[in-house]
Amino acid sequence: DTRTHLIDGEGQQFIYDTITEHNPSIVVFDPWQELITGYNESSDEDTGEARKFIQYCIETLKVTVFLVQHMGHDEKRGGRGHSGMKGWRDTLITLKRNGSTVKVIIDPRWGSPVTFELSFEDGTVVPTEFAFGPQTGKLVAFCDEHPEGVTYQQIADEFKIDKTDKMKMKAVYKMVGRAEDEHAVFKKGSLIFSKFNLFAANAEGDE
């Protein structure tokens, strides 16, 4: 709707009223640049007004906002516009196209990044195999079955390893360490979680 605007008062009111009317849990603004037309996307003052309004909607209307931002000419510098966007967002989701696949990088502010690829055929997502070794793949599958987290002892049981044998338990620790290096699992306290358990991954940095 052409009335949608993140800085102009009338546009802000239209957005607020629309969200209030439909009561969604998720709101997507796509693309960011088109919703601040007439203002300088490289200006901290202008983009700050838009960010302040979005934050107001998040806090008062209890919504999660996805803000689509196109990449600049220099992809190493991230999305177009003022650098203040980087310091404001909670989670950065980056999509990088490579032929028929799209690499997805989810980088939460308080956790470790999660990376995976989506493959497409005729515009439809098709199943993707993750490039893990069989041992790591089995560990990830086991952790996925237990989203509440698993202990080293539970992993030993799953892999039929004698928990009383210290040398064999070292192999369990090494297996988890390799899976961490492959960004397949992460540890939180005494528990191990799959990186593909996004609810746990989002809380990875919380203690």
mmCIF file of C-alpha atoms in Angstrom:
data_model
loop_
_atom_site.group_PDB
_atom_site.id
_atom_site.type_symbol
_atom_site.label_atom_id
_atom_site.label_comp_id
_atom_site.label_asym_id
_atom_site.label_seq_id
_atom_site.Cartn_x
_atom_site.Cartn_y
_atom_site.Cartn_z
ATOM 1 C CA ASP A 1 0.000 0.000 0.000
ATOM 2 C CA THR A 2 1.450 3.388 -1.031
ATOM 3 C CA ARG A 3 0.277 4.871 2.269
ATOM 4 C CA THR A 4 2.873 2.764 4.129
ATOM 5 C CA HIS A 5 5.786 4.878 5.375
ATOM 6 C CA LEU A 6 8.176 4.448 8.308
ATOM 7 C CA ILE A 7 8.936 8.155 8.873
ATOM 8 C CA ASP A 8 5.984 10.270 7.728
ATOM 9 C CA GLY A 9 3.349 10.651 10.431
ATOM 10 C CA GLU A 10 0.418 9.560 8.241
ATOM 11 C CA GLY A 11 2.323 6.526 6.999
ATOM 12 C CA GLN A 12 3.268 5.532 10.527
ATOM 13 C CA GLN A 13 -0.344 5.850 11.658
ATOM 14 C CA PHE A 14 -1.495 3.686 8.741
ATOM 15 C CA ILE A 15 1.029 0.971 9.688
ATOM 16 C CA TYR A 16 0.074 1.117 13.362
ATOM 17 C CA ASP A 17 -3.657 0.962 12.619
ATOM 18 C CA THR A 18 -3.211 -1.931 10.166
ATOM 19 C CA ILE A 19 -1.218 -3.991 12.670
ATOM 20 C CA THR A 20 -3.773 -3.225 15.384
ATOM 21 C CA GLU A 21 -6.651 -4.280 13.122
ATOM 22 C CA HIS A 22 -5.173 -7.622 12.028
ATOM 23 C CA ASN A 23 -3.159 -8.417 15.187
ATOM 24 C CA PRO A 24 -0.339 -10.428 13.536
ATOM 25 C CA SER A 25 2.595 -11.879 15.465
ATOM 26 C CA ILE A 26 5.038 -11.215 12.589
ATOM 27 C CA VAL A 27 5.326 -8.095 10.412
ATOM 28 C CA VAL A 28 7.545 -7.885 7.320
ATOM 29 C CA PHE A 29 8.648 -4.529 5.863
ATOM 30 C CA ASP A 30 9.943 -5.177 2.332
ATOM 31 C CA PRO A 31 12.019 -3.459 1.184
ATOM 32 C CA TRP A 32 13.295 -0.982 3.749
ATOM 33 C CA GLN A 33 14.444 1.528 1.118
ATOM 34 C CA GLU A 34 10.972 1.885 -0.425
ATOM 35 C CA LEU A 35 9.383 2.608 2.946
ATOM 36 C CA ILE A 36 11.490 5.694 3.677
ATOM 37 C CA THR A 37 11.167 7.376 0.275
ATOM 38 C CA GLY A 38 11.912 11.077 0.339
ATOM 39 C CA TYR A 39 14.441 10.658 3.134
ATOM 40 C CA ASN A 40 18.152 9.882 3.164
ATOM 41 C CA GLU A 41 18.799 6.193 3.825
ATOM 42 C CA SER A 42 22.407 7.049 4.762
ATOM 43 C CA SER A 43 21.364 9.607 7.385
ATOM 44 C CA ASP A 44 21.409 8.556 11.025
ATOM 45 C CA GLU A 45 18.773 11.191 11.806
ATOM 46 C CA ASP A 46 16.329 9.954 9.132
ATOM 47 C CA THR A 47 16.868 6.221 9.609
ATOM 48 C CA GLY A 48 16.855 6.744 13.361
ATOM 49 C CA GLU A 49 13.283 8.037 13.162
ATOM 50 C CA ALA A 50 12.244 4.913 11.262
ATOM 51 C CA ARG A 51 14.015 2.598 13.707
ATOM 52 C CA LYS A 52 12.402 4.392 16.634
ATOM 53 C CA PHE A 53 8.941 3.862 15.128
ATOM 54 C CA ILE A 54 9.597 0.173 14.408
ATOM 55 C CA GLN A 55 10.850 -0.302 17.963
ATOM 56 C CA TYR A 56 7.693 1.376 19.243
ATOM 57 C CA CYS A 57 5.557 -1.098 17.254
ATOM 58 C CA ILE A 58 7.587 -4.037 18.557
ATOM 59 C CA GLU A 59 7.186 -2.984 22.168
ATOM 60 C CA THR A 60 3.576 -1.783 22.152
ATOM 61 C CA LEU A 61 2.008 -4.205 19.668
ATOM 62 C CA LYS A 62 4.144 -7.220 20.683
ATOM 63 C CA VAL A 63 5.180 -8.139 17.142
ATOM 64 C CA THR A 64 8.334 -9.590 15.624
ATOM 65 C CA VAL A 65 9.541 -7.455 12.719
ATOM 66 C CA PHE A 66 11.487 -8.671 9.704
ATOM 67 C CA LEU A 67 13.043 -5.726 7.862
ATOM 68 C CA VAL A 68 14.245 -6.568 4.343
ATOM 69 C CA GLN A 69 17.326 -4.569 3.391
ATOM 70 C CA HIS A 70 19.017 -4.869 0.006
ATOM 71 C CA MET A 71 22.793 -5.230 -0.192
ATOM 72 C CA GLY A 72 24.912 -2.234 -1.146
ATOM 73 C CA HIS A 73 27.378 -2.123 -4.040
ATOM 74 C CA ASP A 74 30.095 -3.387 -1.675
ATOM 75 C CA GLU A 75 28.651 -6.548 -0.109
ATOM 76 C CA LYS A 76 31.429 -6.615 2.485
ATOM 77 C CA ARG A 77 29.882 -3.497 4.038
ATOM 78 C CA GLY A 78 26.486 -5.156 4.373
ATOM 79 C CA GLY A 79 23.099 -3.717 3.512
ATOM 80 C CA ARG A 80 22.419 -0.309 2.015
ATOM 81 C CA GLY A 81 21.957 2.620 4.343
ATOM 82 C CA HIS A 82 23.306 3.920 7.618
ATOM 83 C CA SER A 83 25.558 1.694 9.729
ATOM 84 C CA GLY A 84 23.279 2.275 12.738
ATOM 85 C CA MET A 85 21.126 -0.570 11.443
ATOM 86 C CA LYS A 86 23.798 -3.072 12.488
ATOM 87 C CA GLY A 87 23.815 -1.901 16.083
ATOM 88 C CA TRP A 88 20.023 -1.882 16.316
ATOM 89 C CA ARG A 89 18.947 -5.264 14.982
ATOM 90 C CA ASP A 90 18.636 -8.388 17.140
ATOM 91 C CA THR A 91 19.267 -11.016 14.469
ATOM 92 C CA LEU A 92 20.815 -10.613 11.023
ATOM 93 C CA ILE A 93 19.604 -13.069 8.374
ATOM 94 C CA THR A 94 21.673 -12.957 5.189
ATOM 95 C CA LEU A 95 20.652 -14.676 1.939
ATOM 96 C CA LYS A 96 23.302 -15.338 -0.730
ATOM 97 C CA ARG A 97 22.254 -16.857 -4.053
ATOM 98 C CA ASN A 98 24.550 -19.349 -5.780
ATOM 99 C CA GLY A 99 22.895 -20.764 -8.889
ATOM 100 C CA SER A 100 19.910 -22.851 -7.787
ATOM 101 C CA THR A 101 20.845 -22.718 -4.098
ATOM 102 C CA VAL A 102 20.560 -19.980 -1.480
ATOM 103 C CA LYS A 103 22.947 -19.847 1.464
ATOM 104 C CA VAL A 104 21.186 -18.703 4.634
ATOM 105 C CA ILE A 105 23.232 -17.235 7.489
ATOM 106 C CA ILE A 106 21.377 -16.566 10.751
ATOM 107 C CA ASP A 107 23.479 -14.400 13.061
ATOM 108 C CA PRO A 108 21.756 -13.682 16.400
ATOM 109 C CA ARG A 109 23.265 -10.922 18.529
ATOM 110 C CA TRP A 110 23.520 -13.110 21.645
ATOM 111 C CA GLY A 111 24.340 -16.476 20.038
ATOM 112 C CA SER A 112 26.527 -18.159 17.452
ATOM 113 C CA PRO A 113 25.699 -18.047 13.718
ATOM 114 C CA VAL A 114 23.757 -20.866 12.061
ATOM 115 C CA THR A 115 24.392 -21.529 8.353
ATOM 116 C CA PHE A 116 22.529 -23.794 5.932
ATOM 117 C CA GLU A 117 21.605 -23.954 2.269
ATOM 118 C CA LEU A 118 18.246 -24.153 0.507
ATOM 119 C CA SER A 119 17.951 -25.721 -2.943
ATOM 120 C CA PHE A 120 15.252 -24.791 -5.436
ATOM 121 C CA GLU A 121 13.717 -26.561 -8.425
ATOM 122 C CA ASP A 122 11.100 -24.733 -10.496
ATOM 123 C CA GLY A 123 10.776 -22.118 -7.762
ATOM 124 C CA THR A 124 10.095 -24.683 -5.036
ATOM 125 C CA VAL A 125 12.356 -25.611 -2.111
ATOM 126 C CA VAL A 126 13.633 -29.195 -2.280
ATOM 127 C CA PRO A 127 15.201 -31.262 0.547
ATOM 128 C CA THR A 128 18.845 -30.432 1.232
ATOM 129 C CA GLU A 129 21.444 -32.787 2.643
ATOM 130 C CA PHE A 130 23.793 -31.241 5.190
ATOM 131 C CA ALA A 131 27.456 -31.946 4.530
ATOM 132 C CA PHE A 132 28.248 -33.654 7.835
ATOM 133 C CA GLY A 133 30.128 -36.894 8.342
ATOM 134 C CA PRO A 134 28.038 -39.893 9.422
ATOM 135 C CA GLN A 135 29.052 -39.593 13.090
ATOM 136 C CA THR A 136 28.222 -35.887 13.315
ATOM 137 C CA GLY A 137 25.012 -36.454 11.380
ATOM 138 C CA LYS A 138 23.931 -39.131 13.853
ATOM 139 C CA LEU A 139 24.797 -36.839 16.783
ATOM 140 C CA VAL A 140 22.755 -33.977 15.310
ATOM 141 C CA ALA A 141 19.800 -36.311 14.737
ATOM 142 C CA PHE A 142 20.012 -37.506 18.361
ATOM 143 C CA CYS A 143 20.136 -33.926 19.654
ATOM 144 C CA ASP A 144 17.187 -33.002 17.435
ATOM 145 C CA GLU A 145 15.190 -35.772 19.108
ATOM 146 C CA HIS A 146 15.960 -34.156 22.473
ATOM 147 C CA PRO A 147 15.459 -30.380 22.085
ATOM 148 C CA GLU A 148 15.852 -30.006 25.851
ATOM 149 C CA GLY A 149 19.531 -30.932 25.427
ATOM 150 C CA VAL A 150 21.549 -34.110 26.022
ATOM 151 C CA THR A 151 24.452 -34.986 28.308
ATOM 152 C CA TYR A 152 27.726 -36.667 27.412
ATOM 153 C CA GLN A 153 26.457 -39.758 29.243
ATOM 154 C CA GLN A 154 23.302 -39.877 27.096
ATOM 155 C CA ILE A 155 25.416 -39.578 23.971
ATOM 156 C CA ALA A 156 27.600 -42.436 25.168
ATOM 157 C CA ASP A 157 24.493 -44.571 25.649
ATOM 158 C CA GLU A 158 23.203 -43.685 22.181
ATOM 159 C CA PHE A 159 26.534 -44.632 20.583
ATOM 160 C CA LYS A 160 26.847 -47.720 22.820
ATOM 161 C CA ILE A 161 30.042 -46.486 24.471
ATOM 162 C CA ASP A 162 31.054 -47.711 27.909
ATOM 163 C CA LYS A 163 30.625 -44.701 30.222
ATOM 164 C CA THR A 164 32.906 -46.273 32.843
ATOM 165 C CA ASP A 165 35.855 -46.377 30.439
ATOM 166 C CA LYS A 166 37.628 -43.009 30.639
ATOM 167 C CA MET A 167 39.482 -43.531 27.352
ATOM 168 C CA LYS A 168 36.241 -44.299 25.510
ATOM 169 C CA MET A 169 34.532 -41.290 27.087
ATOM 170 C CA LYS A 170 37.344 -39.119 25.704
ATOM 171 C CA ALA A 171 36.149 -40.216 22.276
ATOM 172 C CA VAL A 172 32.688 -38.831 23.122
ATOM 173 C CA TYR A 173 34.183 -35.470 24.101
ATOM 174 C CA LYS A 174 36.206 -35.402 20.872
ATOM 175 C CA MET A 175 33.128 -36.284 18.828
ATOM 176 C CA VAL A 176 31.173 -33.390 20.358
ATOM 177 C CA GLY A 177 34.177 -31.099 19.833
ATOM 178 C CA ARG A 178 34.338 -31.986 16.133
ATOM 179 C CA ALA A 179 30.599 -31.382 15.804
ATOM 180 C CA GLU A 180 31.070 -27.964 17.426
ATOM 181 C CA ASP A 181 33.828 -27.158 14.935
ATOM 182 C CA GLU A 182 31.412 -28.066 12.128
ATOM 183 C CA HIS A 183 28.819 -25.693 13.666
ATOM 184 C CA ALA A 184 26.449 -28.643 14.065
ATOM 185 C CA VAL A 185 25.981 -28.539 17.855
ATOM 186 C CA PHE A 186 26.733 -26.212 20.763
ATOM 187 C CA LYS A 187 27.158 -26.595 24.503
ATOM 188 C CA LYS A 188 25.238 -24.706 27.172
ATOM 189 C CA GLY A 189 26.306 -25.655 30.661
ATOM 190 C CA SER A 190 26.443 -29.452 30.868
ATOM 191 C CA LEU A 191 24.053 -29.973 27.934
ATOM 192 C CA ILE A 192 24.630 -30.302 24.195
ATOM 193 C CA PHE A 193 22.098 -28.947 21.689
ATOM 194 C CA SER A 194 21.632 -29.213 17.950
ATOM 195 C CA LYS A 195 22.382 -25.967 16.115
ATOM 196 C CA PHE A 196 19.220 -26.662 14.141
ATOM 197 C CA ASN A 197 17.100 -26.338 17.248
ATOM 198 C CA LEU A 198 16.583 -22.607 16.628
ATOM 199 C CA PHE A 199 14.781 -21.986 19.919
ATOM 200 C CA ALA A 200 17.819 -23.299 21.804
ATOM 201 C CA ALA A 201 20.228 -21.581 19.416
ATOM 202 C CA ASN A 202 18.599 -18.192 20.022
ATOM 203 C CA ALA A 203 19.180 -18.660 23.764
ATOM 204 C CA GLU A 204 22.717 -19.952 23.298
ATOM 205 C CA GLY A 205 24.319 -16.817 24.672
ATOM 206 C CA ASP A 206 21.955 -16.440 27.615
ATOM 207 C CA GLU A 207 23.160 -17.616 31.009
#
